[in-house]
Coordinates of C-alpha atoms and ligand atoms in Angstrom, one line a residue:
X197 CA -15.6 -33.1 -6.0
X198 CA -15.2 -30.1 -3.5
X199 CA -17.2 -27.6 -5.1
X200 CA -19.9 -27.4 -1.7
X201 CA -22.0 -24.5 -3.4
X202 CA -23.1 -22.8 -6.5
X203 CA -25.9 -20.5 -6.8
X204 CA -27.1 -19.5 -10.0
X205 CA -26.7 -16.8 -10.8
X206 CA -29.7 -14.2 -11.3
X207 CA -30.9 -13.2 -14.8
X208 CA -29.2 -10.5 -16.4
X209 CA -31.1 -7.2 -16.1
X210 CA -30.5 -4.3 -18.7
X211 CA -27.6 -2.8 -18.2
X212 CA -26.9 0.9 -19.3
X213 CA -25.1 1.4 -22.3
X214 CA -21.8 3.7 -22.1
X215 CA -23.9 6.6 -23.9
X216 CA -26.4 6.2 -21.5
X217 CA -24.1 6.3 -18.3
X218 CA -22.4 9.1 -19.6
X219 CA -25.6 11.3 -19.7
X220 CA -26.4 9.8 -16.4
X221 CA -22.7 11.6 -14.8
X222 CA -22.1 8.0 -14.3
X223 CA -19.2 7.3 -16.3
X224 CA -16.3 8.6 -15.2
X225 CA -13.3 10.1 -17.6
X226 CA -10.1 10.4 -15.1
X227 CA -7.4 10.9 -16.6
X228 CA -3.4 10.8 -14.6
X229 CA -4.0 7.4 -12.3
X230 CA -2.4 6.4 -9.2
X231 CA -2.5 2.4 -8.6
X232 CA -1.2 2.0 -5.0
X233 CA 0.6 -1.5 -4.8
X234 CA 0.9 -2.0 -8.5
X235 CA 3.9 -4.2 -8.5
X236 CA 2.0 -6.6 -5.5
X237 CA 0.0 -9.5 -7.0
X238 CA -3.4 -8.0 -8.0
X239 CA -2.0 -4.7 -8.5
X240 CA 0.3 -6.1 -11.2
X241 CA -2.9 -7.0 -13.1
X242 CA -4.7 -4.1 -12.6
X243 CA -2.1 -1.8 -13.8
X244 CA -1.5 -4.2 -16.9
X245 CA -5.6 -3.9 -17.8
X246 CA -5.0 -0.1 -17.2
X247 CA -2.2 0.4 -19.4
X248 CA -3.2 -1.6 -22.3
X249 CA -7.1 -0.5 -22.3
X250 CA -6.8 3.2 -21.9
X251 CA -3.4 3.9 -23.9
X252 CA -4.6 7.9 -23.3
X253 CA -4.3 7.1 -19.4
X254 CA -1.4 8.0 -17.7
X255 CA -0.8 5.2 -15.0
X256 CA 1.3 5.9 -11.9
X257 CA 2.1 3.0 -10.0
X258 CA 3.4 3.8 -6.4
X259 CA 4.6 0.7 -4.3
X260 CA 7.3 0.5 -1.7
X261 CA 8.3 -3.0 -2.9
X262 CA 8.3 -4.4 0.2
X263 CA 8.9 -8.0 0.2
X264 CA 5.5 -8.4 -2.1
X265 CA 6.3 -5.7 -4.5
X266 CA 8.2 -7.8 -7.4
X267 CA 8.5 -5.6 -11.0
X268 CA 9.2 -8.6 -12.7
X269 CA 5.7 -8.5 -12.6
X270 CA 5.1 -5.8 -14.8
X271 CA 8.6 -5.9 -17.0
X272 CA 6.1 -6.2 -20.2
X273 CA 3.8 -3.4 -19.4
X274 CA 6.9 -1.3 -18.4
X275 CA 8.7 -2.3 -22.1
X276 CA 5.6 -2.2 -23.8
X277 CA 3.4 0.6 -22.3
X278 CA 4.7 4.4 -23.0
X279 CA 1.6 5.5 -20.9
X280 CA 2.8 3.9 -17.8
X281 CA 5.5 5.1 -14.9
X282 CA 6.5 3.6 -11.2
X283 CA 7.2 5.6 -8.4
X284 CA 9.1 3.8 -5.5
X285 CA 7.4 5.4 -2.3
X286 CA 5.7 4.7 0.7
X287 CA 1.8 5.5 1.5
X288 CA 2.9 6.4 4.9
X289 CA 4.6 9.2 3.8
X290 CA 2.6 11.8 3.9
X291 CA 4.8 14.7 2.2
X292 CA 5.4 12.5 -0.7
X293 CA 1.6 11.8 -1.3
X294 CA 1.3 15.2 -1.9
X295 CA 4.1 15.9 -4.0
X296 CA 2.6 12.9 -6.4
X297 CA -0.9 14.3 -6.3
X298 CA 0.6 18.0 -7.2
X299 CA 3.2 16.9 -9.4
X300 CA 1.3 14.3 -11.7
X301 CA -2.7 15.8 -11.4
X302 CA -4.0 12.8 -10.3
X303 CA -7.6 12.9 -11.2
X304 CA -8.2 8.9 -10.2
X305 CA -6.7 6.6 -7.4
X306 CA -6.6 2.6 -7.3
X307 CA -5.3 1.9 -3.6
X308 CA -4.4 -1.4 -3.2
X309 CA -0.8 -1.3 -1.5
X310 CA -1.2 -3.0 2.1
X311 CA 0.2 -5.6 4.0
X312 CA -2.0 -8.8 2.7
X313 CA -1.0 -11.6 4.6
X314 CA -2.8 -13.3 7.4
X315 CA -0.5 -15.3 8.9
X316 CA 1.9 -12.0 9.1
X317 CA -0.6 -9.5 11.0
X318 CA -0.9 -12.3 13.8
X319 CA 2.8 -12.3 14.2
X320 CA 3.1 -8.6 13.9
X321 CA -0.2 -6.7 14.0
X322 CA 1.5 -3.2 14.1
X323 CA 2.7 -3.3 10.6
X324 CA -0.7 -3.5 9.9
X325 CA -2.3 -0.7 11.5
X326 CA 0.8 1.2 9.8
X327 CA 0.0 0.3 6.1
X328 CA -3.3 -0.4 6.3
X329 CA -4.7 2.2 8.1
X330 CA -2.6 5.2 8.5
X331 CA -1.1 4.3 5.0
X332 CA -4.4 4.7 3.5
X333 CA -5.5 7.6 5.8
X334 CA -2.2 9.7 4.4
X335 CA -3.3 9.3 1.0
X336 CA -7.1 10.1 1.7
X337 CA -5.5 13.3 3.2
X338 CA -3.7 13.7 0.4
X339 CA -6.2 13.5 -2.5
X340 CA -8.5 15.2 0.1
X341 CA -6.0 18.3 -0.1
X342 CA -5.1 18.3 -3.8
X343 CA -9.1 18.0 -5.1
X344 CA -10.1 20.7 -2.6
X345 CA -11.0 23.2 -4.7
X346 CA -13.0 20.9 -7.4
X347 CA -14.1 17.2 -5.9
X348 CA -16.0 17.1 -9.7
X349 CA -14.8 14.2 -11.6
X350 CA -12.4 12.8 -9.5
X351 CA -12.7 9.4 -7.9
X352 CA -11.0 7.6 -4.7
X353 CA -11.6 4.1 -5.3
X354 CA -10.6 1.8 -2.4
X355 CA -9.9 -2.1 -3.3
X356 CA -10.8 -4.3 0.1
X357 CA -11.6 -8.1 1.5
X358 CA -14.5 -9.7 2.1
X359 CA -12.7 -10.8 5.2
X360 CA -13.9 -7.6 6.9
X361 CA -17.4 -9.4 6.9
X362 CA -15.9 -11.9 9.4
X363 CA -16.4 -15.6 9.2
X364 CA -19.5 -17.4 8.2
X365 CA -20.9 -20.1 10.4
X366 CA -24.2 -21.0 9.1
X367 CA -24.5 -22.7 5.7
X368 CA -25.9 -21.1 2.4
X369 CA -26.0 -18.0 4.1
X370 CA -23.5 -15.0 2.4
X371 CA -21.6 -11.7 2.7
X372 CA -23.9 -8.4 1.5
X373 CA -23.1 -5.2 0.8
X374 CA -25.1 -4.6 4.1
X375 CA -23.4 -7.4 6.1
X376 CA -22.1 -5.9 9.4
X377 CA -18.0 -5.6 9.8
X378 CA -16.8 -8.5 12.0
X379 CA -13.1 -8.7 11.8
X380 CA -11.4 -11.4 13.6
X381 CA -7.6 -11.4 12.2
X382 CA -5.2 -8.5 13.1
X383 CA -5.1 -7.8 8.9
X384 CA -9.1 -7.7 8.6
X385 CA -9.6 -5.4 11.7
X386 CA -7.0 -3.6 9.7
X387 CA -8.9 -3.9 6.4
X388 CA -12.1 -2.7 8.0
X389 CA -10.4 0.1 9.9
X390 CA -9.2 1.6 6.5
X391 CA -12.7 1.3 4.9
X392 CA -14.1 2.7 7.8
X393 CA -11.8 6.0 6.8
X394 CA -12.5 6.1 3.4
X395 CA -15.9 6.2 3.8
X396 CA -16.0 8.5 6.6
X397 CA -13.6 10.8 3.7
X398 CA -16.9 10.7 1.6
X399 CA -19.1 11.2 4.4
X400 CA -17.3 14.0 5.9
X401 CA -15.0 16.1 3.4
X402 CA -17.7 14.8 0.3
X403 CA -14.4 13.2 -0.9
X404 CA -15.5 11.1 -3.9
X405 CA -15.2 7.2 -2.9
X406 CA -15.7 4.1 -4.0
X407 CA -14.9 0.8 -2.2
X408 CA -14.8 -2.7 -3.2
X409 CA -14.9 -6.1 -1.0
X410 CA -13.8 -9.0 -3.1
X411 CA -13.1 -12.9 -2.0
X412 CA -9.6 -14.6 -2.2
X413 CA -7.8 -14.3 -5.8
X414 CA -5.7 -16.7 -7.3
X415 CA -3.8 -16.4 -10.7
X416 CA -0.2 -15.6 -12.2
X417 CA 2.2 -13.7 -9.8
X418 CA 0.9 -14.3 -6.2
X419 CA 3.4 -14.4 -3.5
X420 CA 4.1 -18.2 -2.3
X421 CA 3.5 -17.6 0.9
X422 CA -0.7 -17.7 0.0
X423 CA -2.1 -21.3 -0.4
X424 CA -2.1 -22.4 -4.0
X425 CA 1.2 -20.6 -5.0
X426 CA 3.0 -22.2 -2.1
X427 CA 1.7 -25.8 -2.6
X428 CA 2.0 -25.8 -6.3
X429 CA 5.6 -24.8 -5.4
X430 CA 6.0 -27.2 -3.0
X431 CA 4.3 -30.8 -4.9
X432 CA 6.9 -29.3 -7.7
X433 CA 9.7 -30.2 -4.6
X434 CA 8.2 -32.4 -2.9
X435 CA 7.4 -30.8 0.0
X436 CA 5.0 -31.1 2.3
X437 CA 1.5 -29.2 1.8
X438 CA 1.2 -27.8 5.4
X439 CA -3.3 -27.7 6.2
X440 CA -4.2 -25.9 8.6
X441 CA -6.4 -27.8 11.4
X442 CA -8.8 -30.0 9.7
X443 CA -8.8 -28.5 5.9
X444 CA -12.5 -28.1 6.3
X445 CA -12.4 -24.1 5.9
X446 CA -14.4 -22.9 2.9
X447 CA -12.8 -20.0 0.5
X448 CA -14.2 -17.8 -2.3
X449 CA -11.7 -18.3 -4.9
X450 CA -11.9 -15.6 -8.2
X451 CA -9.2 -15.9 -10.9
X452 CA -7.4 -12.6 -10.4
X453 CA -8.2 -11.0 -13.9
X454 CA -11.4 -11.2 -12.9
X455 CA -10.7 -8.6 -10.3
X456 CA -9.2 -6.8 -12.4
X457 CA -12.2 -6.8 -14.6
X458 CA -14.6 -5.9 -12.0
X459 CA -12.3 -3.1 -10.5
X460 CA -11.8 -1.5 -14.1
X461 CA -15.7 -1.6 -14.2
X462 CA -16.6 -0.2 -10.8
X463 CA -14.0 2.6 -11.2
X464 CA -15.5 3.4 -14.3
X465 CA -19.1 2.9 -14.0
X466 CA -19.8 2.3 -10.0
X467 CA -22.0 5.0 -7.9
X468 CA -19.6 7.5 -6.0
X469 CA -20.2 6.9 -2.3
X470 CA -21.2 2.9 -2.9
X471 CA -19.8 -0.4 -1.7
X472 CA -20.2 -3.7 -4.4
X473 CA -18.8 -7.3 -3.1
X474 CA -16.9 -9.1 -5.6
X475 CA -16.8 -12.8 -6.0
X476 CA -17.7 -15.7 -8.5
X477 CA -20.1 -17.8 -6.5
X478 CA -17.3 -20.2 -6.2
X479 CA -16.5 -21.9 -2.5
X480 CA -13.9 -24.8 -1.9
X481 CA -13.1 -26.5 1.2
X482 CA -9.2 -26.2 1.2
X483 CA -8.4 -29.9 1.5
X484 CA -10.8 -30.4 -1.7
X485 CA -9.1 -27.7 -3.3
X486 CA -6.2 -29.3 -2.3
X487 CA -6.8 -32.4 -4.0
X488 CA -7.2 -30.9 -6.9
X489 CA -4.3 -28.5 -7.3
X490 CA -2.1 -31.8 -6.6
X491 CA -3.9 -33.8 -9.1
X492 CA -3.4 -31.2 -11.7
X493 CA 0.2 -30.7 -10.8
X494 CA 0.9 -34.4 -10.8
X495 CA -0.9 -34.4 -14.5
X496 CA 0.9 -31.6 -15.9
X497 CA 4.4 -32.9 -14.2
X498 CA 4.1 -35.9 -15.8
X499 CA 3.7 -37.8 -12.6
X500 CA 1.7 -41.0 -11.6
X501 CA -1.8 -40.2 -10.4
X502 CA -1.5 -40.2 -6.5
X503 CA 2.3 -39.1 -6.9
X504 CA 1.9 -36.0 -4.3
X505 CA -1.0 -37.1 -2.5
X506 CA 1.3 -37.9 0.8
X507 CA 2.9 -34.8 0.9
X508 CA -0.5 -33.9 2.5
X509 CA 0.4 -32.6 6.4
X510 CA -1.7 -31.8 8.5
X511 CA -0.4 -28.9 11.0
X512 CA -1.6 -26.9 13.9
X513 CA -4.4 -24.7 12.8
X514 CA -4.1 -20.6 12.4
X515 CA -4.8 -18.9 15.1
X516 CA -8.4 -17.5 15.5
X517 CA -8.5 -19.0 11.6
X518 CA -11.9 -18.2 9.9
X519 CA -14.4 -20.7 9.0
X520 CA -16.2 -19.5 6.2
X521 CA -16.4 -16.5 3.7
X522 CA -18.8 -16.7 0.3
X523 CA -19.7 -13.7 -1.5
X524 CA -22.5 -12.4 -3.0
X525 CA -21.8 -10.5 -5.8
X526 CA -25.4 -9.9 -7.4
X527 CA -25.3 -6.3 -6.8
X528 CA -22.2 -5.9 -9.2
X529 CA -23.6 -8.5 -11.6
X530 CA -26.9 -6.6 -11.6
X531 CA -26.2 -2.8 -11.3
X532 CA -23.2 -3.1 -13.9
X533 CA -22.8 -6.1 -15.6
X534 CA -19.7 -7.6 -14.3
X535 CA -19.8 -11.3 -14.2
X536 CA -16.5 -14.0 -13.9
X537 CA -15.3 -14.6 -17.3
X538 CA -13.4 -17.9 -16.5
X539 CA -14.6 -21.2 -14.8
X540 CA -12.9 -22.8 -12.1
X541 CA -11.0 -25.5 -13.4
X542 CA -10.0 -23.1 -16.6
X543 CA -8.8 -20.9 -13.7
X544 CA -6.6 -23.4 -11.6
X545 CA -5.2 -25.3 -14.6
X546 CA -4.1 -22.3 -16.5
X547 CA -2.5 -21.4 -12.7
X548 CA -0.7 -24.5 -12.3
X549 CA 0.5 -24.0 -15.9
X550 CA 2.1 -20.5 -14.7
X551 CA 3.8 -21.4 -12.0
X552 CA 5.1 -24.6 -13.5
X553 CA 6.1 -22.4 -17.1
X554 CA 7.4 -20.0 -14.5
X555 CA 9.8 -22.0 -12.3
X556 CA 12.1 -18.6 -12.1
X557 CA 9.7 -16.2 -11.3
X558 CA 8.9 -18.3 -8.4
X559 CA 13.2 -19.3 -7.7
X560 CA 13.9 -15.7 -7.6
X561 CA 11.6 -14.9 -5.2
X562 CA 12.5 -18.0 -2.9
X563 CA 15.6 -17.5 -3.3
X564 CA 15.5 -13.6 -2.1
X565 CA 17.4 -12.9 -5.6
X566 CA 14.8 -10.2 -6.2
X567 CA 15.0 -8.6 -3.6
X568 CA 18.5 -7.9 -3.4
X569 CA 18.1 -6.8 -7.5
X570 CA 15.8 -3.8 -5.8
X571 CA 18.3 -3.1 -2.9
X572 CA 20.5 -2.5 -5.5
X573 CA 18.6 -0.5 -7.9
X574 CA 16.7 1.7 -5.7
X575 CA 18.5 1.1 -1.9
X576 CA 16.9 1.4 1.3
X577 CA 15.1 -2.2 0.5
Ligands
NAD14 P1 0.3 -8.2 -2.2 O1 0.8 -8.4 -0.9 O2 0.6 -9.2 -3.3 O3 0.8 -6.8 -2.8 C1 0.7 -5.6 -2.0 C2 1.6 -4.6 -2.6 O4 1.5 -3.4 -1.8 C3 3.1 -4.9 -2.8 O5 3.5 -4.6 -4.1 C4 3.8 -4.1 -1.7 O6 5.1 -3.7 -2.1 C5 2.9 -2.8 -1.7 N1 3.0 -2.1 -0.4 C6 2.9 -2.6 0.8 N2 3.1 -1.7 1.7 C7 3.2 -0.5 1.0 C8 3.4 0.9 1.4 N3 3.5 1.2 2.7 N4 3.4 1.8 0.5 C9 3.4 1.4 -0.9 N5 3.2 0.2 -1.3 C10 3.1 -0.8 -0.3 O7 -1.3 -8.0 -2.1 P2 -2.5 -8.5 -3.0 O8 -2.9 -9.8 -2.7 O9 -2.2 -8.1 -4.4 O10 -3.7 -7.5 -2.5 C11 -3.8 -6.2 -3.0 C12 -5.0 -5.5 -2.3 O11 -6.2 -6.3 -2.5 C13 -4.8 -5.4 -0.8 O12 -5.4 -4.2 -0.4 C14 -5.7 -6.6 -0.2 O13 -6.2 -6.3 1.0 C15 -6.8 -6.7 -1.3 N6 -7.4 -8.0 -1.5 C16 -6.6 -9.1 -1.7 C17 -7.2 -10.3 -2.0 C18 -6.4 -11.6 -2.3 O14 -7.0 -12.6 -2.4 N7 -5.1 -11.5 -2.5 C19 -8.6 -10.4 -2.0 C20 -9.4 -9.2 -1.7 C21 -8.8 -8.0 -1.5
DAU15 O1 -10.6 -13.4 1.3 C1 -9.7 -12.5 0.8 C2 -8.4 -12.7 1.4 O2 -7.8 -13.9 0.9 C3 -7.4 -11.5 1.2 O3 -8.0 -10.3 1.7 C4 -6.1 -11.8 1.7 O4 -5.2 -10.7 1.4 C5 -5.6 -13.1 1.1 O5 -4.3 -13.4 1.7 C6 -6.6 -14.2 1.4 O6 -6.6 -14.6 2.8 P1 -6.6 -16.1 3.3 O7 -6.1 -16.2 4.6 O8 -8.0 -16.7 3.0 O9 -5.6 -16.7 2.2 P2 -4.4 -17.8 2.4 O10 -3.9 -18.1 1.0 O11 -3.4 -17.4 3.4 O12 -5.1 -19.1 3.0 C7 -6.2 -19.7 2.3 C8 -6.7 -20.8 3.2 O13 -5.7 -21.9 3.3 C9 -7.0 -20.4 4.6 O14 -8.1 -21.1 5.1 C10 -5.7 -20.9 5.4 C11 -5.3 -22.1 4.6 N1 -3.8 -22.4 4.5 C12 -3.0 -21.4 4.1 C13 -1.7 -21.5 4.1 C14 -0.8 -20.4 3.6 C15 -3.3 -23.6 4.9 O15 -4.1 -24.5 5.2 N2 -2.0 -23.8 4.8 C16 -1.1 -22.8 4.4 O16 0.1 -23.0 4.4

C-alpha cells in the first residue's frame, strides 16, 4: 500500500485547561469575525465550525467568488446560522476593507481568500502577486488602521501552505516551524511573500498575528480542478486520470475538517506572534493514492475491481513540480493539543462518498451553471 511514512506520534504532554489559558492572556475572546475566502473550499468549513460553535460570534465571510467561491457551499450555515453574514468584496480593495473593519468591529480575522491553484500561477503568476500579496497587504493595512488605538485582544490570524517550505529531497527528513522559505511555484513564492508581510505587520506596527502552514487538504467541496476531486469526477465518466511525470511525488494529505479543527484551536489558543505547521503525519505518492481513490470509486460505483484502472495516463509533468512536502506538526500537537481526528482511509472513503452523493454540486460547477447563478445575483462575476 502507498502509505511511505508514518511517524508516531509523540506522547501527549499536559495541555492547559481553558481556565488556565485564560489566566495565562492566552485564550482569546474576539468577538465580530472576518473569514476571508469563506465560500472557497476550506473556508466553507471554517466558517461552518465558526458559526455552529460560537452561536455568540458574529461571522463575516468576505469572498469575491471568483471562480472557487461557490455558496452552495455554505447554503446550510446561511439557512441555519442567524450569527452568520457574506459580504461579496475583494481583498484588493482597500477602501472597502476599511469600511468592513469600521462598519462591523471586527475584533478577529481568518484570511484565507487567495488564488490556490498551482497549475494557475504558472500560467498567470500576476494574479497571484495581486491576491496573494497585495490582497493580504490591503487587509493588514486595514485591521492595522482600525485596531490602532487598542491592538489588546484582537488577533490577525493568517492561514498558509507548507509549500512555502519548498520541496523535500532527502527522505524522513520534514518541514519545521524553523524550516527556511524556499518557494519554487509562482503561487508559493506568492504564499511566502504574504507571510513575509504579516509577520513583518507584527514585527513592525505590533499588529497581533498569527500564521499557520498546513499540508494539502482533501474533503467535501474542493474545486475539481485539485487531484482527488478531479479524478473521482473523472473514473465517475470515464475519463482519463491525467499523472503528472512519473506519479512518484509525495503529498501530505489532512481531511479538511481537520484544518478546520486546528485553525479554530490556534485562533483561539495559539501564541500571538507564532508560526505552528499543520499536518497528520500522513504522505502518499500520488500514483499510490491514485490506486486507491479508483479502487474505492470502483467499490462504491458498483464496478468490477480493476474497472478504472486504464483510465490511468500518464502526461507531461508540471512545470518546476515539487518532489516532496511532509509536515511536522508536533509543535501544534504538543503546545495545544490538536491532533487529526480521522484516519486516512475514514477520510478518502467518506470523500469519495461526497462527491459520488454529490454528483450536482460537482455538475454545476463543471458545467459553469454556478457561476452564471452569481453573475446574476450579485453582477460583475
Ligand atoms: P479555494 O481556491 O478553494 O478558495 C479560495 C477562496 O478565496 C474562494 O472562495 C475565492 O472566491 C476567494 N478569493 C479569491 N480571491 C479573492 C479576493 N481577491 N478577494 C476575496 N476573496 C477571494 O482555496 P482553498 O483550497 O480553500 O485554500 C484556502 C486557503 O488555504 C488559501 O490561502 C490556501 O493558500 C491555503 N491552503 C490551502 C491548502 C489546500 O490543500 N487546499 C493547504 C494549505 C493552505
Ligand atoms: O500543500 C498544500 C497545497 O496543496 C496548497 O497550498 C494548494 O493550495 C493546494 O492546491 C495543494 O497543492 P498541490 O499542487 O499539491 O495540489 P494538487 O491537487 O494540484 O496536486 C496534488 C499532486 O497531484 C501534485 O503532485 C500534482 C499532481 N497532479 C495534480 C493534478 C491536478 C497530477 O498528477 N495530475 C493532476 O491532474
Amino acid at each position: 500500500m502507498g502509505l511511505i511514512a508514518t511517524i508516531g506520534k509523540k506522547e501527549k504532554k499536559e495541555i492547559p485547561s481553558l481556565d488556565e489559558l485564560i489566566v495565562m492572556g492566552n485564550y482569546k475572546t474576539m468577538r465580530n469575525i472576518l473569514i476571508t475566502g469563506g465560500a472557497g473550499f476550506i473556508g466553507s468549513h471554517v466558517v461552518r465550525l465558526f458559526c455552529r460553535t460560537y452561536p455568540d460570534y458574529r461571522i463575516y465571510n468576505l469572498d469575491k467568488l471568483t471562480y472557487a467561491g461557490n455558496l452552495e457551499n455554505l447554503k446550510d450555515v446561511a439557512a441555519e446560522c442567524p450569527n452568520y453574514r457574506f459580504i461579496k468584496g475583494d481583498i484588493c480593495d482597500l477602501d472597502h476593507m476599511r469600511r468592513i473593519f469600521g462598519e462591523y468591529g471586527i475584533d478577529g480575522v481568518i484570511h484565507l481568500a487567495a488564488e490556490s491553484h498551482v497549475d494557475r500561477s504558472i500560467r498567470d503568476p500576476f494574479a497571484f502577486a495581486q491576491t496573494n500579496v497585495l490582497g493580504t497587504l490591503s487587509l493588514l493595512q486595514a485591521a492595522r488602521e482600525a485596531w490602532a488605538d487598542d491592538m489588546e485582544g484582537k488577533l490577525f490570524y493568517h492561514v498558509s501552505t507548507d509549500e512555502v517550505y519548498g520541496s523535500l529531497h532527502e527522505p524522513g527528513t520534514f518541514f519545521v516551524e524553523t524550516t527556511s522559505y524556499d518557494p519554487q511555484s509562482p503561487y508559493s513564492a506568492s504564499k511566502a511573500s504574504s507571510d513575509h508581510f504579516v509577520r513583518a505587520f507584527g514585527n513592525t506596527y505590533g499588529l497581533p498575528v498569527v500564521v499557520s502552514n498546513c499540508s494539502n487538504n482533501y474533503g467535501p467541496n474542493q474545486f475539481p480542478e485539485k487531484l482527488i476531486p478531479l479524478f473521482i469526477n473523472n473514473i465517475r465518466h470515464g475519463k482519463p486520470l491525467p499523472v503528472y511525470g512519473t506519479g512518484e511525488n509525495v503529498r501530505d494529505w489532512l481531511y479538511v475538517i481537520d484544518h478546520a479543527r486546528a485553525i479554530d484551536t490556534i485562533f483561539h489558543r495559539g501564541r500571538v506572534g507564532e508560526t505552528y505547521n499543520i499536518g497528520g503525519f500522513n504522505e502518499w505518492r500520488n500514483i499510490d493514492l491514485i490506486r486507491v481513490m479508483i479502487r474505492t470509486a470502483d467499490r462504491l460505483l458498483g464496478n468490477p475491481e480493476g474497472h478504472s484502472d486504464g483510465l490511468i495516463t500518464y502526461v507531461q509533468d508540471r512545470a518546476g513540480h515539487d518532489l516532496r512536502y511532509a509536515i511536522d506538526s508536533t509543535k501544534l500537537h504538543e503546545e495545544l493539543g490538536w491532533e487529526p481526528s480521522l484516519q486516512f482511509e475514514e477520510g478518502i472513503e467518506k470523500t469519495i462518498r461526497w462527491y459520488l452523493d454529490n454528483q450536482e454540486w460537482l455538475d454545476n460547477i463543471t458545467s459553469g451553471a454556478y457561476e452564471r447563478y452569481y453573475a446574476e445575483m450579485y453582477g460583475n462575476k
